[in-house]
CSV table of C-alpha atoms and ligand atoms in Angstrom, one decimal:
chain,number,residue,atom,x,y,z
A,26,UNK,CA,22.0,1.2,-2.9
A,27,UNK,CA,18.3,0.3,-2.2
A,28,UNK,CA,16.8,-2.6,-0.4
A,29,UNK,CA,13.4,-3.2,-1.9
A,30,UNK,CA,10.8,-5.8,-1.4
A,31,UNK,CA,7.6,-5.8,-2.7
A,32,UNK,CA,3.9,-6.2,-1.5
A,33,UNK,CA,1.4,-6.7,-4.3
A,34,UNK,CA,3.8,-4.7,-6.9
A,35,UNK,CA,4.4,-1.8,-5.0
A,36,UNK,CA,7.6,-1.3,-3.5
A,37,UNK,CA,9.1,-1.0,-0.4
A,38,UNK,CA,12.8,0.1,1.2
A,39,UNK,CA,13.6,-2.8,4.1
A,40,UNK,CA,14.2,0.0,6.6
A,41,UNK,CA,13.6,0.3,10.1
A,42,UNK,CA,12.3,3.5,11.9
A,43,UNK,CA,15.5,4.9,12.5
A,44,UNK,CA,17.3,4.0,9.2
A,45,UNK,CA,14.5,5.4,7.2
A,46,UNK,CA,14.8,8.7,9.3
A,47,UNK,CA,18.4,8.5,8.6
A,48,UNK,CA,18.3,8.0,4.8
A,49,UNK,CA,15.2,10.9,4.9
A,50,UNK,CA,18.5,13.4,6.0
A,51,UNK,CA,20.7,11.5,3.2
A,52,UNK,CA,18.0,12.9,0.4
A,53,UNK,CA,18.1,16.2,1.9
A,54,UNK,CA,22.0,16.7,1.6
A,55,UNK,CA,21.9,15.1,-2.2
A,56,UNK,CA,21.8,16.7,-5.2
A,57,UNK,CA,18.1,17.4,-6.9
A,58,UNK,CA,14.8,17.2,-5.3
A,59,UNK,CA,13.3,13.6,-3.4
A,60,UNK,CA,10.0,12.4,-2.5
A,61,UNK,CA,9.1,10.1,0.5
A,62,UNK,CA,5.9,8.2,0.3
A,63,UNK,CA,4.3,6.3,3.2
A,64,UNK,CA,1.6,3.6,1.5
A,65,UNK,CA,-0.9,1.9,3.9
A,66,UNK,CA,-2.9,-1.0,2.4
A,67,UNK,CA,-5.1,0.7,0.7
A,68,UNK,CA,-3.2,2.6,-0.8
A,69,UNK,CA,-1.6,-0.5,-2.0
A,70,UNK,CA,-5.0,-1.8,-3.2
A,71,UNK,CA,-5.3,1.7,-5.0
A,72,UNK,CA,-2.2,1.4,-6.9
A,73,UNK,CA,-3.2,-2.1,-8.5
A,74,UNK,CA,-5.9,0.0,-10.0
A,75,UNK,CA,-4.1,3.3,-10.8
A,76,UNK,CA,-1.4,2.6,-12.9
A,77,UNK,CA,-0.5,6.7,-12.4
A,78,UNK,CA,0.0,5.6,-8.3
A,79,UNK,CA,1.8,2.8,-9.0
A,80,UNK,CA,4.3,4.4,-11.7
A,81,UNK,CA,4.3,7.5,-8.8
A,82,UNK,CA,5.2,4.9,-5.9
A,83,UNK,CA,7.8,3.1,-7.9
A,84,UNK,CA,9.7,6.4,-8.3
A,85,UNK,CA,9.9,7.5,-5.4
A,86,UNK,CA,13.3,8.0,-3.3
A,87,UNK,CA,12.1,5.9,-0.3
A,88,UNK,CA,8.8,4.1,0.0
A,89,UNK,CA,8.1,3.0,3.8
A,90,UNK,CA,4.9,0.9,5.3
A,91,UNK,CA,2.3,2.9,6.7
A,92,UNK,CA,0.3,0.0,7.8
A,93,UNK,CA,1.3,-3.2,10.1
A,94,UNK,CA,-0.8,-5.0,6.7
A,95,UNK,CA,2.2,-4.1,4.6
A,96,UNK,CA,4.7,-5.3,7.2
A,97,UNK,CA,2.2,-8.9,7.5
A,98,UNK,CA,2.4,-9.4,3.7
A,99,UNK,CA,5.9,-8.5,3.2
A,100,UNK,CA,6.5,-12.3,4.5
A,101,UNK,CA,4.9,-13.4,1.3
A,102,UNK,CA,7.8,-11.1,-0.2
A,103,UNK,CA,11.7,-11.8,-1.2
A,104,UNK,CA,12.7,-9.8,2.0
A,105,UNK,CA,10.5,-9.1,5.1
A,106,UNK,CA,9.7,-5.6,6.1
A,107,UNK,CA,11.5,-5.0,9.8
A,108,UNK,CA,8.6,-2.7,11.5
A,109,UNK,CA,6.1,-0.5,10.2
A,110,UNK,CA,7.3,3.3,9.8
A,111,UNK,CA,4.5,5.3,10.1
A,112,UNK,CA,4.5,8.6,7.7
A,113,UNK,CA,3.5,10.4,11.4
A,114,UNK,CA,6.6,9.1,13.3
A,115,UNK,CA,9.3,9.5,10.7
A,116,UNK,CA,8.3,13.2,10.3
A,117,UNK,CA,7.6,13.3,14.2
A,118,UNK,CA,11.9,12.5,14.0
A,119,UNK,CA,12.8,14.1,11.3
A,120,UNK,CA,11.5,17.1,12.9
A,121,UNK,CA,12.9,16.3,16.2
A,122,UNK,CA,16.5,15.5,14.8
A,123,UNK,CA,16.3,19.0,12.6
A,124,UNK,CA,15.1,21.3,15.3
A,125,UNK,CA,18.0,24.1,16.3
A,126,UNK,CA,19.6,23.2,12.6
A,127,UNK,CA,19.5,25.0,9.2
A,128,UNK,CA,16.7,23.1,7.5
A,129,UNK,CA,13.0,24.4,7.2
A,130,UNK,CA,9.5,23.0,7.0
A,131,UNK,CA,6.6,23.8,5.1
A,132,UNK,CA,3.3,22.5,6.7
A,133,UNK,CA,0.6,22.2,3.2
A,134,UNK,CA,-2.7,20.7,4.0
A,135,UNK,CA,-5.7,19.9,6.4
A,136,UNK,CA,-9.0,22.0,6.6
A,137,UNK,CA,-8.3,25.8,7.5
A,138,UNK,CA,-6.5,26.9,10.6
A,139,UNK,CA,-5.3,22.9,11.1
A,140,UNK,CA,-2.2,23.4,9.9
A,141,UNK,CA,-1.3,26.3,11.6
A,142,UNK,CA,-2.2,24.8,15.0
A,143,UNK,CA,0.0,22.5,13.9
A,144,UNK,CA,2.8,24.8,13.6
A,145,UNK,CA,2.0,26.2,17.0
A,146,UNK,CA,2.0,23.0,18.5
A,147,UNK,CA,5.2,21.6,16.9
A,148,UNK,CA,7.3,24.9,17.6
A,149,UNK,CA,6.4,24.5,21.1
A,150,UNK,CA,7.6,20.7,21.1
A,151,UNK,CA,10.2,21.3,19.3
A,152,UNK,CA,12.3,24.3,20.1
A,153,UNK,CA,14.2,25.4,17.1
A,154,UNK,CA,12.1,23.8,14.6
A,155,UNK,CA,12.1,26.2,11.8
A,156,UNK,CA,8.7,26.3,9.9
A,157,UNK,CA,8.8,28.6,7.3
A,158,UNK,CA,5.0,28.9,6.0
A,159,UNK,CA,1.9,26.9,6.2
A,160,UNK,CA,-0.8,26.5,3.9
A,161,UNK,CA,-4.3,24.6,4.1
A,162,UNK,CA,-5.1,22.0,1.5
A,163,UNK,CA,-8.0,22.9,0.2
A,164,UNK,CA,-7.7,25.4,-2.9
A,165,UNK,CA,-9.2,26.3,-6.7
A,166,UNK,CA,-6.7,25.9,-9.6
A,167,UNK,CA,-5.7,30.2,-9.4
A,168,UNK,CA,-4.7,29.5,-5.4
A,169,UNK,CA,-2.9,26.5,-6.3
A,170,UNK,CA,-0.4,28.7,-8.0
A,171,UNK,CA,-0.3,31.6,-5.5
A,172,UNK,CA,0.4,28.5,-2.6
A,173,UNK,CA,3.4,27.0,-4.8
A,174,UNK,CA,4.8,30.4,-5.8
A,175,UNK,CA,4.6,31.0,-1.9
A,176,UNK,CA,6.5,27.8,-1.5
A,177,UNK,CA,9.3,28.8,-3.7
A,178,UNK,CA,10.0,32.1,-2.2
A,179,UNK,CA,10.0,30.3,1.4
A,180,UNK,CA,12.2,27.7,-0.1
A,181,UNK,CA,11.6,24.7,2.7
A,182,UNK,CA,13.9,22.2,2.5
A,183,UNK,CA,11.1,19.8,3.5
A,184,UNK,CA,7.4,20.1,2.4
A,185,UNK,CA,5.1,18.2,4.2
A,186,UNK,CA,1.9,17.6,1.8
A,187,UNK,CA,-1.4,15.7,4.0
A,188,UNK,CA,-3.8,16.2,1.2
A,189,UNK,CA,-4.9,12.6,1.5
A,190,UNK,CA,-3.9,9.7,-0.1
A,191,UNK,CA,-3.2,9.4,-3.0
A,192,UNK,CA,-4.1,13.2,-4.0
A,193,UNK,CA,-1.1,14.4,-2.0
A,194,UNK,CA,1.0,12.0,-3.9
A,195,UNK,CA,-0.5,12.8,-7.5
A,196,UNK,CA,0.2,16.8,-6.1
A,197,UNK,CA,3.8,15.8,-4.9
A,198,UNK,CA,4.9,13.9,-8.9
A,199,UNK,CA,3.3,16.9,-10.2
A,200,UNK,CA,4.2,19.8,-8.8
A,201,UNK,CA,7.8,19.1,-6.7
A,202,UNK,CA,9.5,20.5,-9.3
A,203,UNK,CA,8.0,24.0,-9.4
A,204,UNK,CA,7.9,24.2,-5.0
A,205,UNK,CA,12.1,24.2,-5.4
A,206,UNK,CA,11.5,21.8,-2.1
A,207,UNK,CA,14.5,19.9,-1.5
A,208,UNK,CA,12.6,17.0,0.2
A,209,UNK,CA,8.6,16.0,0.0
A,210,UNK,CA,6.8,14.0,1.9
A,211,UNK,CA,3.4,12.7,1.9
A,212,UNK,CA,1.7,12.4,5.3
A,213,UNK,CA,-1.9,12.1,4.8
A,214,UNK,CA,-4.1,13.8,7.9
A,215,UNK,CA,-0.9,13.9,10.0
A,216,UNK,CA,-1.5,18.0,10.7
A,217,UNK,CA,-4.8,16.5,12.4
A,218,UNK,CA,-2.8,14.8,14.8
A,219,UNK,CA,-0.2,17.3,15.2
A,220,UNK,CA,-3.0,19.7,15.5
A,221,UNK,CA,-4.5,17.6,18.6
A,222,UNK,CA,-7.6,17.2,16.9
A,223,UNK,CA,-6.9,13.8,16.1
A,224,UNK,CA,-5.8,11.2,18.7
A,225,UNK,CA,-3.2,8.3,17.6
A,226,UNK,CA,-4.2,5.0,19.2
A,227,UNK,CA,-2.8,4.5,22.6
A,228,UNK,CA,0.8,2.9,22.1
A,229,UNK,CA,-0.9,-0.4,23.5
A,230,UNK,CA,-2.8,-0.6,20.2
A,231,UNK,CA,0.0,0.5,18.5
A,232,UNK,CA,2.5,-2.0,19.8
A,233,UNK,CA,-0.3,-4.9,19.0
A,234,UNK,CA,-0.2,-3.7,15.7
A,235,UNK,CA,-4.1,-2.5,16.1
A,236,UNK,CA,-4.1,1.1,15.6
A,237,UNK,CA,-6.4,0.2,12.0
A,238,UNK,CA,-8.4,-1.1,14.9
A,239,UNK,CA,-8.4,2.0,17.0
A,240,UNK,CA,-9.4,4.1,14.3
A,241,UNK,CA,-12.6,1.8,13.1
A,242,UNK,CA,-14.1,2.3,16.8
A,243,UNK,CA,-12.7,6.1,17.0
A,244,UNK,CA,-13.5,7.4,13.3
A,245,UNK,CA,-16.2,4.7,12.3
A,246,UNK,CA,-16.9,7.2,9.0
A,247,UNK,CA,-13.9,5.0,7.8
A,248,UNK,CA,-15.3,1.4,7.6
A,249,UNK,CA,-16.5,1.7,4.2
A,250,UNK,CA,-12.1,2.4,3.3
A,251,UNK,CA,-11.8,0.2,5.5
A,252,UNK,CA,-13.2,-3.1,3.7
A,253,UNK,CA,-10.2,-2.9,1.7
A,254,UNK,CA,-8.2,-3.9,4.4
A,255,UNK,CA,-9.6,-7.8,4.4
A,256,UNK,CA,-9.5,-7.5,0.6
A,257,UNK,CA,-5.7,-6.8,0.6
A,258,UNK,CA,-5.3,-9.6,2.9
A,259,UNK,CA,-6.8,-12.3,0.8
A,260,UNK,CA,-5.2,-10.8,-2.5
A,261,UNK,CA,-1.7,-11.2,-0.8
A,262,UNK,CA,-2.9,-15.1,0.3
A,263,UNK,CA,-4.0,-15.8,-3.5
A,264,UNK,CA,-0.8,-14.5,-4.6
A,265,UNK,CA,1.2,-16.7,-2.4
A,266,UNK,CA,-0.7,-19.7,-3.0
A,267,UNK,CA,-0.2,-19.4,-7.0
B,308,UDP,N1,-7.3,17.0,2.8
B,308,UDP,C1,-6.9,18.2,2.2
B,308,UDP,N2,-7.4,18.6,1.0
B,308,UDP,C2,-8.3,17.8,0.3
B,308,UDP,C3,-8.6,16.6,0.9
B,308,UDP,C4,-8.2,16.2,2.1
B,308,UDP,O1,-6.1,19.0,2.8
B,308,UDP,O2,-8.7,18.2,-0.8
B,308,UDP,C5,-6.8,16.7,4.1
B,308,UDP,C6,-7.8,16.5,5.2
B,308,UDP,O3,-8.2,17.7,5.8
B,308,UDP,C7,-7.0,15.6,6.1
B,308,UDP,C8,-6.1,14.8,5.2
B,308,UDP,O4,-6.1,15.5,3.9
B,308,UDP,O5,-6.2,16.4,7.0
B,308,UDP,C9,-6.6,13.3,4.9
B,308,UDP,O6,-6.6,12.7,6.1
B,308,UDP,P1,-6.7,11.1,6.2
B,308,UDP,O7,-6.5,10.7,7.6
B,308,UDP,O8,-7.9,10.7,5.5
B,308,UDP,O9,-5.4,10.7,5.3
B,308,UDP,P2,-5.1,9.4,4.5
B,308,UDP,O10,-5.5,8.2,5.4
B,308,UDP,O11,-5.9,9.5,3.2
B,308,UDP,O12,-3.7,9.4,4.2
C-alpha cells in the first residue's frame, strides 16, 4: 500500500532514496506498465494551473520530490517527506542495481548526440548495463511514430524520457501504452548530466540542500523559472496559515 502526503495537492510517496529505488524494481516485476514522476517545485506550481499535470501526477505509480522545496513544505503536510529523491539519483541506482541483469534501458531525449554520450558514458560506469536504443527528444509528429515504433521493437523494460518538465510527462500519460515499456520514468535534462555536459552541484550544495542555488549561479538563463521557487514557498505558508 501507498504512503502519500501531499504538497499543494500534488502527491507524494513518503519514501526515502533507497525505498523508492526499491519499489522502482517492484513496478518493474508487476503486471502492466508503471510511470515514475519526479516533481520539483515548479512543477508543483505548474500543476495548480494544469489540471492535465495534476490529473497525470496523481496517477502515477510513485511520485518522489525532486526539490529540497517539496521536502520543506511537506512539514505543512499530514506526513513529512524523509529526503529529497532526485529523478537523477534514483535512475543513477536503478541503473547501478540492474547492471549485469536481464532488464534494459531506453535513453529518449536531450539535443542530438546527448543521449548517446550518455549511453557511452553510463556503459562505461556501469558494466553490464544493457541499453537497448537511444533517441534524441527533439522530433516532428511523422518521427514521433518511427521513435515509438523503435521503442516497441527494442522492448526496454525502462524508458527514460528527459523531454523537460512537464512535456516528458504529458509524452509519458500519452504514449506508455503504445512504447510496450514496462517502466517510465521522467527525468528532465538528466542525459545532460549523464552526458557530462552538465555539472550537478558539488555534494556540499547538495547536502545544504542548495543545489537550486548552484544552478541559479551556474545556468543563470534559469532565474526567470526560477521566481517560482519563492512563489511556491509563500503559497505553502498561506495554506498553512488558513
Ligand atoms: N528537451 C527535449 N525536447 C524538447 C525540449 C527539451 O529533449 O522538446 C530536453 C532538453 O534538451 C534537456 C531537457 O529536455 O535535456 C530539459 O532539461 P531541464 O534541465 O530544463 O529539465 P527540467 O528542469 O525541465 O526537468
Amino acid at each position: 500500500m501507498r504512503r502519500l502526503t501531499h504538497v499543494l495537492g500534488v502527491p507524494f510517496d513518503v519514501v526515502t532514496m533507497q525505498e523508492a529505488t526499491e519499489k522502482a524494481q517492484d513496478l518493474l516485476q508487476a503486471e502492466g506498465q508503471h510511470f515514475i514522476c519526479t516533481p520539483n517545485p515548479e512543477i508543483v506550481m505548474e500543476a495548480r494551473k494544469d489540471a492535465k499535470l495534476m490529473e497525470i501526477l496523481q496517477k502515477a505509480d510513485m511520485v518522489v520530490p525532486d526539490g529540497i522545496g517539496v521536502v520543506w513544505a511537506s512539514k505543512y503536510s499530514d506526513v513529512r517527506l524523509p529526503e529529497r529523491v532526485a529523478g537523477y539519483d534514483l535512475t543513477q541506482k536503478l541503473m547501478q542495481t540492474l547492471a549485469g541483469g536481464e532488464e534494459t534501458f531506453y535513453f529518449f531525449g536531450g539535443a542530438p548526440g546527448v543521449a548517446a554520450a550518455a549511453e557511452r558514458k553510463m556503459t562505461k560506469q556501469y558494466p553490464g548495463l544493457k541499453i537497448v536504443g537511444v533517441h534524441n527528444g527533439y522530433f516532428d509528429e511523422k518521427e514521433e511514430k518511427k521513435i515509438i515504433a523503435d521503442i516497441k521493437k527494442l522492448s526496454p523494460s525502462i524508458l527514460l524520457v528527459g523531454l523537460g518538465a512537464p512535456k516528458q510527462e504529458k509524452w509519458i500519460y500519452e504514449n506508455m501504452h503504445l512504447t510496450g515499456a514496462k517502466l517510465c520514468i521522467g527525468v528532465g535534462g538528466s542525459f545532460d548530466v549523464m552526458a557530462g555536459n552538465v555539472k550537478r552541484a558539488p555534494k556540499v550544495f547538495r547536502k545544504l540542500g542548495l543545489e537550486w542555488f548552484y544552478r541559479l549561479i551556474t545556468q543563470p538563463s534559469r532565474w526567470r523559472r526560477m521566481l517560482r521557487l519563492p512563489k511556491f514557498a509563500l503559497t505553502v505558508l498561506r495554506k498553512r496559515n488558513r
